[in-house]
């Protein structure tokens, strides 16, 4: 088997693995496990452009740079920052999600079925484009959005955003869209800044409130001095 044939057969396997990561993210409660899953997604995203190259000629520099940046940031640096933030906040599990893990799996499976049904008539822009590219990418996007709205922990919501962005990148790379190095660098910078800011926010929330459950922030209200005055009057009495 030559190099071109190997990568042609390797591309569907990458998209199948990406879909499996979506399903595992839906049922995983351990945050470190979720971080490792999204890191593996980053590795897959970095390999997709290389797997789509025909390999009759060596890949150009821009392709190698994009693949290397995706792997370095999404597979190594960003997961490392998330894991460090998780340890600083002293939290390891998503114990009480808004949607249970069994129901979450069913919802992601339904999202996958919808994506495959929606994308079945979508024309492929090239012969080397896998039929799995569009439906799996849309499933990853929907999985990321679902994690953002169905989980309480701020770190899990950051993982959901990363999954959402991985789906967008998988669609662009898998459908061989010419979006260029500059656009890719801009997307990666946005994700990096988001994780950096989220890490600071999670650490401060944990230090001040002894938890990072973003759902509890809904109970916060404006401070009123009347309550303090009433407490002082009761104390004097």
mmCIF file with all atom_site columns, C-alpha atoms in Angstrom, residues 121-222:
data_model
loop_
_atom_site.group_PDB
_atom_site.id
_atom_site.type_symbol
_atom_site.label_atom_id
_atom_site.label_alt_id
_atom_site.label_comp_id
_atom_site.label_asym_id
_atom_site.label_entity_id
_atom_site.label_seq_id
_atom_site.pdbx_PDB_ins_code
_atom_site.Cartn_x
_atom_site.Cartn_y
_atom_site.Cartn_z
_atom_site.occupancy
_atom_site.B_iso_or_equiv
_atom_site.pdbx_formal_charge
_atom_site.auth_seq_id
_atom_site.auth_comp_id
_atom_site.auth_asym_id
_atom_site.auth_atom_id
_atom_site.pdbx_PDB_model_num
ATOM 1   C CA . UNK A 1 121 ? -27.533 15.424 0.126  1.00 0.00 ? 121 UNK A CA 1
ATOM 2   C CA . UNK A 1 122 ? -24.701 17.891 0.707  1.00 0.00 ? 122 UNK A CA 1
ATOM 3   C CA . UNK A 1 123 ? -22.417 17.898 -2.360 1.00 0.00 ? 123 UNK A CA 1
ATOM 4   C CA . UNK A 1 124 ? -18.781 17.050 -1.717 1.00 0.00 ? 124 UNK A CA 1
ATOM 5   C CA . UNK A 1 125 ? -16.370 19.660 -3.087 1.00 0.00 ? 125 UNK A CA 1
ATOM 6   C CA . UNK A 1 126 ? -13.680 17.148 -4.103 1.00 0.00 ? 126 UNK A CA 1
ATOM 7   C CA . UNK A 1 127 ? -12.948 13.481 -4.688 1.00 0.00 ? 127 UNK A CA 1
ATOM 8   C CA . UNK A 1 128 ? -10.676 13.229 -1.652 1.00 0.00 ? 128 UNK A CA 1
ATOM 9   C CA . UNK A 1 129 ? -13.369 14.568 0.723  1.00 0.00 ? 129 UNK A CA 1
ATOM 10  C CA . UNK A 1 130 ? -14.809 11.920 3.031  1.00 0.00 ? 130 UNK A CA 1
ATOM 11  C CA . UNK A 1 131 ? -18.597 11.549 3.208  1.00 0.00 ? 131 UNK A CA 1
ATOM 12  C CA . UNK A 1 132 ? -18.172 11.542 7.007  1.00 0.00 ? 132 UNK A CA 1
ATOM 13  C CA . UNK A 1 133 ? -16.624 15.025 7.106  1.00 0.00 ? 133 UNK A CA 1
ATOM 14  C CA . UNK A 1 134 ? -19.764 17.177 7.173  1.00 0.00 ? 134 UNK A CA 1
ATOM 15  C CA . UNK A 1 135 ? -22.031 15.045 9.447  1.00 0.00 ? 135 UNK A CA 1
ATOM 16  C CA . UNK A 1 136 ? -19.292 14.346 11.988 1.00 0.00 ? 136 UNK A CA 1
ATOM 17  C CA . UNK A 1 137 ? -18.262 18.018 12.029 1.00 0.00 ? 137 UNK A CA 1
ATOM 18  C CA . UNK A 1 138 ? -21.868 19.117 12.613 1.00 0.00 ? 138 UNK A CA 1
ATOM 19  C CA . UNK A 1 139 ? -22.245 16.483 15.348 1.00 0.00 ? 139 UNK A CA 1
ATOM 20  C CA . UNK A 1 140 ? -19.129 17.860 17.055 1.00 0.00 ? 140 UNK A CA 1
ATOM 21  C CA . UNK A 1 141 ? -20.482 21.411 16.825 1.00 0.00 ? 141 UNK A CA 1
ATOM 22  C CA . UNK A 1 142 ? -23.821 20.364 18.346 1.00 0.00 ? 142 UNK A CA 1
ATOM 23  C CA . UNK A 1 143 ? -22.045 18.358 21.058 1.00 0.00 ? 143 UNK A CA 1
ATOM 24  C CA . UNK A 1 144 ? -20.006 21.406 22.038 1.00 0.00 ? 144 UNK A CA 1
ATOM 25  C CA . UNK A 1 145 ? -23.105 23.589 22.233 1.00 0.00 ? 145 UNK A CA 1
ATOM 26  C CA . UNK A 1 146 ? -24.860 20.938 24.298 1.00 0.00 ? 146 UNK A CA 1
ATOM 27  C CA . UNK A 1 147 ? -21.988 20.732 26.793 1.00 0.00 ? 147 UNK A CA 1
ATOM 28  C CA . UNK A 1 148 ? -22.010 24.508 27.189 1.00 0.00 ? 148 UNK A CA 1
ATOM 29  C CA . UNK A 1 149 ? -25.712 24.683 28.094 1.00 0.00 ? 149 UNK A CA 1
ATOM 30  C CA . UNK A 1 150 ? -26.085 21.398 30.008 1.00 0.00 ? 150 UNK A CA 1
ATOM 31  C CA . UNK A 1 151 ? -23.104 21.489 32.381 1.00 0.00 ? 151 UNK A CA 1
ATOM 32  C CA . UNK A 1 152 ? -22.664 23.623 35.496 1.00 0.00 ? 152 UNK A CA 1
ATOM 33  C CA . UNK A 1 153 ? -18.906 23.602 35.993 1.00 0.00 ? 153 UNK A CA 1
ATOM 34  C CA . UNK A 1 154 ? -17.105 26.459 34.253 1.00 0.00 ? 154 UNK A CA 1
ATOM 35  C CA . UNK A 1 155 ? -14.275 24.135 33.167 1.00 0.00 ? 155 UNK A CA 1
ATOM 36  C CA . UNK A 1 156 ? -16.731 21.755 31.483 1.00 0.00 ? 156 UNK A CA 1
ATOM 37  C CA . UNK A 1 157 ? -18.291 24.705 29.696 1.00 0.00 ? 157 UNK A CA 1
ATOM 38  C CA . UNK A 1 158 ? -14.822 25.701 28.443 1.00 0.00 ? 158 UNK A CA 1
ATOM 39  C CA . UNK A 1 159 ? -14.385 22.124 27.199 1.00 0.00 ? 159 UNK A CA 1
ATOM 40  C CA . UNK A 1 160 ? -17.724 22.487 25.415 1.00 0.00 ? 160 UNK A CA 1
ATOM 41  C CA . UNK A 1 161 ? -16.497 25.639 23.685 1.00 0.00 ? 161 UNK A CA 1
ATOM 42  C CA . UNK A 1 162 ? -13.327 23.851 22.594 1.00 0.00 ? 162 UNK A CA 1
ATOM 43  C CA . UNK A 1 163 ? -15.422 20.978 21.232 1.00 0.00 ? 163 UNK A CA 1
ATOM 44  C CA . UNK A 1 164 ? -17.591 23.491 19.367 1.00 0.00 ? 164 UNK A CA 1
ATOM 45  C CA . UNK A 1 165 ? -14.499 25.105 17.814 1.00 0.00 ? 165 UNK A CA 1
ATOM 46  C CA . UNK A 1 166 ? -13.074 21.687 16.947 1.00 0.00 ? 166 UNK A CA 1
ATOM 47  C CA . UNK A 1 167 ? -16.248 20.964 14.997 1.00 0.00 ? 167 UNK A CA 1
ATOM 48  C CA . UNK A 1 168 ? -15.894 24.198 13.018 1.00 0.00 ? 168 UNK A CA 1
ATOM 49  C CA . UNK A 1 169 ? -12.258 23.433 12.235 1.00 0.00 ? 169 UNK A CA 1
ATOM 50  C CA . UNK A 1 170 ? -13.104 19.830 11.293 1.00 0.00 ? 170 UNK A CA 1
ATOM 51  C CA . UNK A 1 171 ? -15.731 21.081 8.850  1.00 0.00 ? 171 UNK A CA 1
ATOM 52  C CA . UNK A 1 172 ? -13.335 23.539 7.223  1.00 0.00 ? 172 UNK A CA 1
ATOM 53  C CA . UNK A 1 173 ? -10.511 21.026 6.999  1.00 0.00 ? 173 UNK A CA 1
ATOM 54  C CA . UNK A 1 174 ? -12.670 18.016 6.118  1.00 0.00 ? 174 UNK A CA 1
ATOM 55  C CA . UNK A 1 175 ? -14.512 19.823 3.326  1.00 0.00 ? 175 UNK A CA 1
ATOM 56  C CA . UNK A 1 176 ? -11.221 21.204 1.948  1.00 0.00 ? 176 UNK A CA 1
ATOM 57  C CA . UNK A 1 177 ? -12.333 24.818 2.324  1.00 0.00 ? 177 UNK A CA 1
ATOM 58  C CA . UNK A 1 178 ? -9.696  27.415 1.495  1.00 0.00 ? 178 UNK A CA 1
ATOM 59  C CA . UNK A 1 179 ? -9.792  29.572 4.615  1.00 0.00 ? 179 UNK A CA 1
ATOM 60  C CA . UNK A 1 180 ? -6.038  30.101 4.856  1.00 0.00 ? 180 UNK A CA 1
ATOM 61  C CA . UNK A 1 181 ? -3.434  30.299 7.557  1.00 0.00 ? 181 UNK A CA 1
ATOM 62  C CA . UNK A 1 182 ? -4.399  33.764 8.805  1.00 0.00 ? 182 UNK A CA 1
ATOM 63  C CA . UNK A 1 183 ? -8.003  32.745 9.549  1.00 0.00 ? 183 UNK A CA 1
ATOM 64  C CA . UNK A 1 184 ? -6.839  29.566 11.286 1.00 0.00 ? 184 UNK A CA 1
ATOM 65  C CA . UNK A 1 185 ? -4.397  31.513 13.439 1.00 0.00 ? 185 UNK A CA 1
ATOM 66  C CA . UNK A 1 186 ? -7.180  33.941 14.376 1.00 0.00 ? 186 UNK A CA 1
ATOM 67  C CA . UNK A 1 187 ? -9.448  31.087 15.481 1.00 0.00 ? 187 UNK A CA 1
ATOM 68  C CA . UNK A 1 188 ? -6.681  29.469 17.510 1.00 0.00 ? 188 UNK A CA 1
ATOM 69  C CA . UNK A 1 189 ? -5.868  32.802 19.161 1.00 0.00 ? 189 UNK A CA 1
ATOM 70  C CA . UNK A 1 190 ? -9.527  33.288 20.136 1.00 0.00 ? 190 UNK A CA 1
ATOM 71  C CA . UNK A 1 191 ? -9.632  29.830 21.708 1.00 0.00 ? 191 UNK A CA 1
ATOM 72  C CA . UNK A 1 192 ? -6.345  30.387 23.532 1.00 0.00 ? 192 UNK A CA 1
ATOM 73  C CA . UNK A 1 193 ? -7.522  33.720 24.959 1.00 0.00 ? 193 UNK A CA 1
ATOM 74  C CA . UNK A 1 194 ? -10.856 32.168 26.006 1.00 0.00 ? 194 UNK A CA 1
ATOM 75  C CA . UNK A 1 195 ? -9.147  29.344 27.910 1.00 0.00 ? 195 UNK A CA 1
ATOM 76  C CA . UNK A 1 196 ? -6.711  31.776 29.514 1.00 0.00 ? 196 UNK A CA 1
ATOM 77  C CA . UNK A 1 197 ? -9.516  34.081 30.691 1.00 0.00 ? 197 UNK A CA 1
ATOM 78  C CA . UNK A 1 198 ? -11.645 31.102 31.755 1.00 0.00 ? 198 UNK A CA 1
ATOM 79  C CA . UNK A 1 199 ? -8.752  29.786 33.842 1.00 0.00 ? 199 UNK A CA 1
ATOM 80  C CA . UNK A 1 200 ? -8.452  33.089 35.695 1.00 0.00 ? 200 UNK A CA 1
ATOM 81  C CA . UNK A 1 201 ? -12.217 33.290 36.216 1.00 0.00 ? 201 UNK A CA 1
ATOM 82  C CA . UNK A 1 202 ? -12.493 29.708 37.476 1.00 0.00 ? 202 UNK A CA 1
ATOM 83  C CA . UNK A 1 203 ? -9.626  30.201 39.930 1.00 0.00 ? 203 UNK A CA 1
ATOM 84  C CA . UNK A 1 204 ? -11.116 33.407 41.348 1.00 0.00 ? 204 UNK A CA 1
ATOM 85  C CA . UNK A 1 205 ? -14.629 31.965 41.577 1.00 0.00 ? 205 UNK A CA 1
ATOM 86  C CA . UNK A 1 206 ? -13.277 28.925 43.404 1.00 0.00 ? 206 UNK A CA 1
ATOM 87  C CA . UNK A 1 207 ? -11.262 31.066 45.821 1.00 0.00 ? 207 UNK A CA 1
ATOM 88  C CA . UNK A 1 208 ? -14.126 33.416 46.653 1.00 0.00 ? 208 UNK A CA 1
ATOM 89  C CA . UNK A 1 209 ? -17.111 31.038 46.664 1.00 0.00 ? 209 UNK A CA 1
ATOM 90  C CA . UNK A 1 210 ? -15.456 27.657 47.397 1.00 0.00 ? 210 UNK A CA 1
ATOM 91  C CA . UNK A 1 211 ? -16.949 26.187 44.190 1.00 0.00 ? 211 UNK A CA 1
ATOM 92  C CA . UNK A 1 212 ? -16.941 26.714 40.432 1.00 0.00 ? 212 UNK A CA 1
ATOM 93  C CA . UNK A 1 213 ? -20.599 25.877 39.849 1.00 0.00 ? 213 UNK A CA 1
ATOM 94  C CA . UNK A 1 214 ? -21.663 28.601 37.423 1.00 0.00 ? 214 UNK A CA 1
ATOM 95  C CA . UNK A 1 215 ? -25.334 27.730 37.930 1.00 0.00 ? 215 UNK A CA 1
ATOM 96  C CA . UNK A 1 216 ? -25.200 29.060 41.492 1.00 0.00 ? 216 UNK A CA 1
ATOM 97  C CA . UNK A 1 217 ? -24.249 32.511 40.221 1.00 0.00 ? 217 UNK A CA 1
ATOM 98  C CA . UNK A 1 218 ? -27.872 32.883 39.106 1.00 0.00 ? 218 UNK A CA 1
ATOM 99  C CA . UNK A 1 219 ? -28.842 33.329 42.763 1.00 0.00 ? 219 UNK A CA 1
ATOM 100 C CA . UNK A 1 220 ? -26.669 36.411 43.188 1.00 0.00 ? 220 UNK A CA 1
ATOM 101 C CA . UNK A 1 221 ? -28.507 39.725 43.528 1.00 0.00 ? 221 UNK A CA 1
ATOM 102 C CA . UNK A 1 222 ? -27.853 43.363 44.263 1.00 0.00 ? 222 UNK A CA 1
#
